[in-house]
Each structure stands twice: as structure tokens, then as C-alpha cells.
mmCIF file of C-alpha atoms in Angstrom:
data_model
loop_
_atom_site.group_PDB
_atom_site.id
_atom_site.type_symbol
_atom_site.label_atom_id
_atom_site.label_comp_id
_atom_site.label_asym_id
_atom_site.label_seq_id
_atom_site.Cartn_x
_atom_site.Cartn_y
_atom_site.Cartn_z
ATOM 1 C CA MET A 713 46.811 -25.354 25.080
ATOM 2 C CA SER A 714 47.210 -23.022 22.139
ATOM 3 C CA ARG A 715 44.163 -21.744 20.081
ATOM 4 C CA ARG A 716 45.817 -23.633 17.021
ATOM 5 C CA CYS A 717 45.704 -26.787 19.310
ATOM 6 C CA GLN A 718 42.283 -26.389 20.296
ATOM 7 C CA ARG A 719 40.897 -25.788 16.602
ATOM 8 C CA ASN A 720 42.844 -29.114 15.339
ATOM 9 C CA ALA A 721 41.245 -31.022 18.533
ATOM 10 C CA LEU A 722 38.104 -29.832 17.323
ATOM 11 C CA LEU A 723 38.266 -30.598 14.022
ATOM 12 C CA GLN A 724 39.434 -34.140 14.678
ATOM 13 C CA LEU A 725 36.590 -34.521 17.227
ATOM 14 C CA ILE A 726 34.096 -33.338 14.710
ATOM 15 C CA SER A 727 35.243 -35.566 11.931
ATOM 16 C CA THR A 728 34.893 -38.681 14.219
ATOM 17 C CA CYS A 729 31.290 -37.579 15.126
ATOM 18 C CA GLY A 730 28.417 -39.078 13.217
ATOM 19 C CA LEU A 731 25.843 -36.659 11.394
ATOM 20 C CA GLN A 732 23.303 -36.898 14.171
ATOM 21 C CA HIS A 733 25.942 -35.471 16.766
ATOM 22 C CA VAL A 734 27.157 -32.756 14.086
ATOM 23 C CA ARG A 735 23.587 -31.451 13.890
ATOM 24 C CA HIS A 736 22.996 -31.347 17.520
ATOM 25 C CA VAL A 737 26.478 -29.456 17.841
ATOM 26 C CA ARG A 738 25.218 -27.080 15.029
ATOM 27 C CA GLN A 739 21.899 -26.271 16.940
ATOM 28 C CA LEU A 740 24.245 -25.345 20.017
ATOM 29 C CA ILE A 741 26.422 -23.007 18.260
ATOM 30 C CA GLU A 742 23.941 -21.059 16.000
ATOM 31 C CA PRO A 743 22.293 -19.040 18.596
ATOM 32 C CA HIS A 744 25.924 -17.654 19.498
ATOM 33 C CA PHE A 745 25.770 -15.862 15.942
ATOM 34 C CA GLN A 746 22.023 -15.015 15.704
ATOM 35 C CA LYS A 747 22.202 -11.964 17.896
ATOM 36 C CA ASP A 748 19.475 -9.167 18.030
ATOM 37 C CA PHE A 749 21.472 -6.091 16.790
ATOM 38 C CA LEU A 750 18.779 -3.697 17.079
ATOM 39 C CA SER A 751 18.105 -4.678 20.836
ATOM 40 C CA CYS A 752 21.888 -3.942 21.369
ATOM 41 C CA LEU A 753 21.669 -0.197 20.202
ATOM 42 C CA PRO A 754 20.136 2.834 22.043
ATOM 43 C CA VAL A 755 16.315 3.213 21.360
ATOM 44 C CA GLU A 756 17.151 6.467 19.538
ATOM 45 C CA LEU A 757 19.365 4.815 17.117
ATOM 46 C CA ALA A 758 17.235 1.825 16.465
ATOM 47 C CA VAL A 759 14.184 4.530 15.790
ATOM 48 C CA GLN A 760 16.387 6.409 13.305
ATOM 49 C CA ILE A 761 17.352 2.737 11.661
ATOM 50 C CA VAL A 762 13.528 1.745 11.321
ATOM 51 C CA ALA A 763 12.428 5.202 10.217
ATOM 52 C CA ASN A 764 14.297 4.588 7.095
ATOM 53 C CA LEU A 765 12.422 1.463 6.141
ATOM 54 C CA SER A 766 9.238 1.289 3.913
ATOM 55 C CA MET A 767 5.639 0.716 5.094
ATOM 56 C CA ALA A 768 5.983 -3.146 3.982
ATOM 57 C CA ASP A 769 9.354 -3.592 5.552
ATOM 58 C CA ILE A 770 7.867 -1.946 8.917
ATOM 59 C CA VAL A 771 4.955 -4.385 8.920
ATOM 60 C CA ARG A 772 7.292 -7.481 8.332
ATOM 61 C CA ALA A 773 9.907 -6.112 11.170
ATOM 62 C CA ALA A 774 6.862 -5.802 13.785
ATOM 63 C CA ARG A 775 6.608 -9.487 13.516
ATOM 64 C CA VAL A 776 10.259 -10.432 14.421
ATOM 65 C CA SER A 777 9.956 -9.956 18.259
ATOM 66 C CA ARG A 778 8.023 -7.877 20.881
ATOM 67 C CA PHE A 779 11.110 -5.335 21.081
ATOM 68 C CA TRP A 780 10.775 -4.666 17.416
ATOM 69 C CA ARG A 781 7.179 -4.420 17.733
ATOM 70 C CA ASP A 782 7.740 -1.810 20.106
ATOM 71 C CA ILE A 783 10.171 0.108 18.134
ATOM 72 C CA CYS A 784 7.829 -0.074 15.167
ATOM 73 C CA GLU A 785 5.071 1.701 17.232
ATOM 74 C CA ASP A 786 7.250 4.176 18.872
ATOM 75 C CA ASP A 787 5.746 7.617 18.400
ATOM 76 C CA ARG A 788 9.235 9.216 17.785
ATOM 77 C CA MET A 789 9.681 6.999 14.725
ATOM 78 C CA TRP A 790 6.577 7.808 13.204
ATOM 79 C CA ARG A 791 7.117 11.576 13.918
ATOM 80 C CA LEU A 792 10.458 11.434 12.182
ATOM 81 C CA LYS A 793 8.792 9.785 9.100
ATOM 82 C CA CYS A 794 6.019 12.445 8.972
ATOM 83 C CA GLU A 795 8.910 15.334 9.262
ATOM 84 C CA ARG A 796 10.407 13.678 6.214
ATOM 85 C CA GLU A 797 7.326 13.602 4.193
ATOM 86 C CA GLY A 798 6.492 17.156 5.337
ATOM 87 C CA LEU A 799 3.506 16.083 7.072
ATOM 88 C CA GLU A 800 1.932 18.247 9.993
ATOM 89 C CA LEU A 801 -0.562 17.112 12.927
ATOM 90 C CA LEU A 802 -4.193 17.573 12.023
ATOM 91 C CA PRO A 803 -7.176 18.187 14.429
ATOM 92 C CA VAL A 804 -8.409 15.449 16.465
ATOM 93 C CA PRO A 805 -11.057 13.681 13.830
ATOM 94 C CA SER A 806 -14.598 14.708 14.017
ATOM 95 C CA GLU A 807 -17.743 12.930 13.087
ATOM 96 C CA ARG A 808 -19.050 13.754 9.515
ATOM 97 C CA VAL A 809 -22.303 15.284 10.871
ATOM 98 C CA ALA A 810 -20.587 17.606 13.027
ATOM 99 C CA GLY A 811 -20.243 21.404 12.570
ATOM 100 C CA ALA A 812 -20.504 23.409 9.524
ATOM 101 C CA TRP A 813 -21.000 19.992 7.364
ATOM 102 C CA GLU A 814 -24.098 19.143 9.551
ATOM 103 C CA GLN A 815 -25.715 22.765 8.826
ATOM 104 C CA THR A 816 -24.877 22.401 5.047
ATOM 105 C CA ALA A 817 -26.491 19.175 5.172
ATOM 106 C CA MET A 818 -29.531 20.431 6.695
ATOM 107 C CA GLY A 819 -30.117 23.210 4.257
ATOM 108 C CA ASN A 820 -32.787 23.535 1.645
ATOM 109 C CA GLY A 821 -32.339 22.100 -1.828
ATOM 110 C CA VAL A 822 -29.026 19.948 -0.781
ATOM 111 C CA THR A 823 -29.052 16.235 -0.996
ATOM 112 C CA ILE A 824 -26.052 14.219 0.329
ATOM 113 C CA VAL A 825 -26.048 10.664 -1.198
ATOM 114 C CA ASP A 826 -24.169 8.038 0.641
ATOM 115 C CA HIS A 827 -23.131 4.789 -0.286
ATOM 116 C CA TYR A 828 -22.816 3.046 3.200
ATOM 117 C CA LYS A 829 -25.347 3.064 5.970
ATOM 118 C CA GLY A 830 -24.091 5.062 8.868
ATOM 119 C CA THR A 831 -24.937 2.611 11.516
ATOM 120 C CA GLU A 832 -23.261 -0.254 9.970
ATOM 121 C CA LEU A 833 -20.056 1.844 9.638
ATOM 122 C CA GLU A 834 -20.303 2.664 13.210
ATOM 123 C CA GLN A 835 -20.501 -0.661 14.253
ATOM 124 C CA HIS A 836 -17.515 -1.791 12.131
ATOM 125 C CA ARG A 837 -15.414 1.078 13.663
ATOM 126 C CA LYS A 838 -16.473 0.077 17.217
ATOM 127 C CA ALA A 839 -15.555 -3.525 16.664
ATOM 128 C CA ARG A 840 -12.192 -2.598 14.945
ATOM 129 C CA GLU A 841 -11.242 -0.439 18.124
ATOM 130 C CA GLN A 842 -12.133 -3.108 20.634
ATOM 131 C CA SER A 843 -10.039 -5.613 18.812
ATOM 132 C CA TYR A 844 -7.101 -3.452 17.470
ATOM 133 C CA GLY A 845 -7.275 -0.180 19.688
ATOM 134 C CA SER A 846 -7.472 3.125 18.062
ATOM 135 C CA VAL A 847 -4.259 3.925 15.983
ATOM 136 C CA TYR A 848 -4.981 7.557 17.045
ATOM 137 C CA SER A 849 -4.750 7.027 20.620
ATOM 138 C CA ARG A 850 -1.687 5.045 20.370
ATOM 139 C CA SER A 851 0.231 7.206 18.181
ATOM 140 C CA VAL A 852 -1.103 10.291 16.793
ATOM 141 C CA TRP A 853 2.054 10.720 14.503
ATOM 142 C CA LYS A 854 1.424 7.166 13.088
ATOM 143 C CA ALA A 855 -2.305 7.781 12.463
ATOM 144 C CA THR A 856 -1.175 11.015 10.393
ATOM 145 C CA TYR A 857 1.209 9.185 8.162
ATOM 146 C CA LEU A 858 -1.525 6.032 7.661
ATOM 147 C CA ARG A 859 -3.735 8.731 6.733
ATOM 148 C CA ARG A 860 -1.599 10.227 4.226
ATOM 149 C CA CYS A 861 -0.721 6.647 2.669
ATOM 150 C CA ARG A 862 -4.594 5.845 2.521
ATOM 151 C CA ILE A 863 -5.473 9.038 0.568
ATOM 152 C CA ALA A 864 -2.758 8.416 -1.899
ATOM 153 C CA ALA A 865 -3.668 4.854 -2.342
ATOM 154 C CA ASN A 866 -7.298 5.908 -2.948
ATOM 155 C CA TRP A 867 -6.211 8.300 -5.325
ATOM 156 C CA ARG A 868 -4.370 5.696 -7.089
ATOM 157 C CA ARG A 869 -6.930 3.117 -7.375
ATOM 158 C CA LEU A 870 -10.309 3.836 -5.893
ATOM 159 C CA PRO A 871 -13.020 5.578 -7.805
ATOM 160 C CA ILE A 872 -14.976 8.510 -6.315
ATOM 161 C CA GLY A 873 -17.107 6.980 -3.372
ATOM 162 C CA GLY A 874 -19.726 9.673 -2.985
ATOM 163 C CA SER A 875 -21.407 12.656 -4.561
ATOM 164 C CA MET A 876 -23.222 15.785 -3.385
ATOM 165 C CA VAL A 877 -25.939 17.083 -5.539
ATOM 166 C CA LEU A 878 -26.374 20.761 -5.383
ATOM 167 C CA ARG A 879 -29.821 21.616 -6.431
ATOM 168 C CA GLY A 880 -30.550 25.106 -7.946
ATOM 169 C CA HIS A 881 -27.371 25.325 -10.336
ATOM 170 C CA GLU A 882 -29.234 24.254 -13.479
ATOM 171 C CA GLU A 883 -26.917 26.148 -15.529
ATOM 172 C CA HIS A 884 -23.534 24.724 -14.198
ATOM 173 C CA VAL A 885 -22.768 28.023 -12.602
ATOM 174 C CA ILE A 886 -21.066 27.246 -9.076
ATOM 175 C CA THR A 887 -19.724 30.346 -7.343
ATOM 176 C CA CYS A 888 -18.776 28.868 -3.980
ATOM 177 C CA LEU A 889 -18.099 25.717 -1.959
ATOM 178 C CA GLN A 890 -18.201 24.990 1.726
ATOM 179 C CA VAL A 891 -15.828 22.556 2.826
ATOM 180 C CA TYR A 892 -15.494 21.546 6.451
ATOM 181 C CA SER A 893 -12.768 19.229 6.358
ATOM 182 C CA TYR A 894 -9.482 18.053 4.217
ATOM 183 C CA ARG A 895 -11.394 14.750 3.307
ATOM 184 C CA GLN A 896 -14.284 16.547 1.919
ATOM 185 C CA TYR A 897 -11.892 18.971 0.509
ATOM 186 C CA LEU A 898 -10.353 16.213 -1.749
ATOM 187 C CA LYS A 899 -13.690 14.897 -2.493
ATOM 188 C CA ALA A 900 -14.932 18.294 -3.778
ATOM 189 C CA VAL A 901 -11.824 18.773 -5.803
ATOM 190 C CA CYS A 902 -12.214 15.453 -7.339
ATOM 191 C CA GLN A 903 -15.924 16.054 -8.297
ATOM 192 C CA LEU A 904 -15.289 19.365 -9.809
ATOM 193 C CA VAL A 905 -12.409 17.880 -11.937
ATOM 194 C CA THR A 906 -15.012 15.026 -13.107
ATOM 195 C CA ILE A 907 -17.645 17.544 -14.020
ATOM 196 C CA LEU A 908 -15.166 19.785 -15.994
ATOM 197 C CA HIS A 909 -14.153 16.749 -17.694
ATOM 198 C CA HIS A 910 -17.675 15.911 -18.542
ATOM 199 C CA LEU A 911 -18.434 19.401 -19.816
ATOM 200 C CA ASN A 912 -15.368 19.214 -21.935
ATOM 201 C CA ILE A 913 -16.518 15.957 -23.569
ATOM 202 C CA PHE A 914 -20.044 17.239 -24.431
ATOM 203 C CA GLY A 915 -18.718 20.573 -25.642
ATOM 204 C CA LEU A 916 -20.276 22.669 -23.019
ATOM 205 C CA LEU A 917 -17.135 24.248 -21.825
ATOM 206 C CA SER A 918 -15.592 26.928 -23.896
ATOM 207 C CA THR A 919 -11.844 27.013 -24.369
#
């Protein structure tokens, strides 16, 4: 039987079937047209495709299937996104009280004001890592990219969440700042901009 005869036979057969049988035929046919194109491609090409998606689209794509989630968690994909944004790997994240920051906090005349309790924050971090695992341990490049996204979001939406009181500088003369990490650098810049803004408002800053 030729293909034309086969099509005519199928058309006549479907036209004589009831609605319930037509729905059953549709359920049998639809899976043949719903093919996972991403799983048919090489992993390298799939990574290139996913790397062009936005963060919101990557989150949605990770929910499609386990294979799509593995692609969205692939370290090569996040490395590619970081390279496109010009991001480089940062040192392993350290605790806030480590190194030079701890020495600065122990110095005379320095008061560090926190808006949270360290014990509660540490418990929250441990509970989150036990539930979802550490992003840094799963993918260093993903942690770097997410860190950049959080910093950008904080700059756009959140107010300054902390402050450092430097006693002994009553005349608003600050000659140097000791900054230990990139996060503290950003916070110090924010505080300096705020101080200069207030000085300009009250007429204490000469132009």
C-alpha cells in the first residue's frame, strides 16, 4: 500500500471513531513529537546553549528533568558564564573574624556594630548546607557567579546593613582604612560615600 493510500485509510478510520478513541490515539501519537532535544546533543553543545540563558530561565530549565538539572549544575557552564562576565575565581571564603579583620576588631578604640547574632547566622548556614549542600563545594564557578548576582542585587535594593565606628577621628579626618575582604571593601566604599554625602548636606565639605 502506498503512502497516499495509508493516509486516506487513516483519515477514514479516524473519521469513523468516536471522541474517546480519537483522544486515545492522540495520547499515543504525542510522545513521538515531544522529544528532548537537549539530551540528543553532545554535552559540550548543551552547555553552550544553557549558558546563553538568564538566571531565571536556568532555574526553570533545571526543573524540566534530571538531565537538564545536571546541565544547569555543570561547572563548565558556570565557568563559561563567568568568563563572559569577566569574573575570576576568588580565594576560598573565610570567616569574618579571621586574619587581619580579627586583629582590627581587637584594636583599641574600634567598635564593630552587628545587626545579627553570630550564633544564629552560623546555625542557619549549617542547616542550609545540610539541606541543599554547599554551592561552593558543588561548583566553584557557580558560587562566584551567584556571589556577583547577590552583590549587584544588594546594591540595587538593600540598604547598608552594618556600620563601623572609628573612635578617635572626631574631626572627620580618615587617612587610611584596613580592608580584609572584597565584601568589606564594598561596605567601606558605601560608608565613605554616605559620610561624604552627609558632610555635603550639612555644609561641612568644602567644594
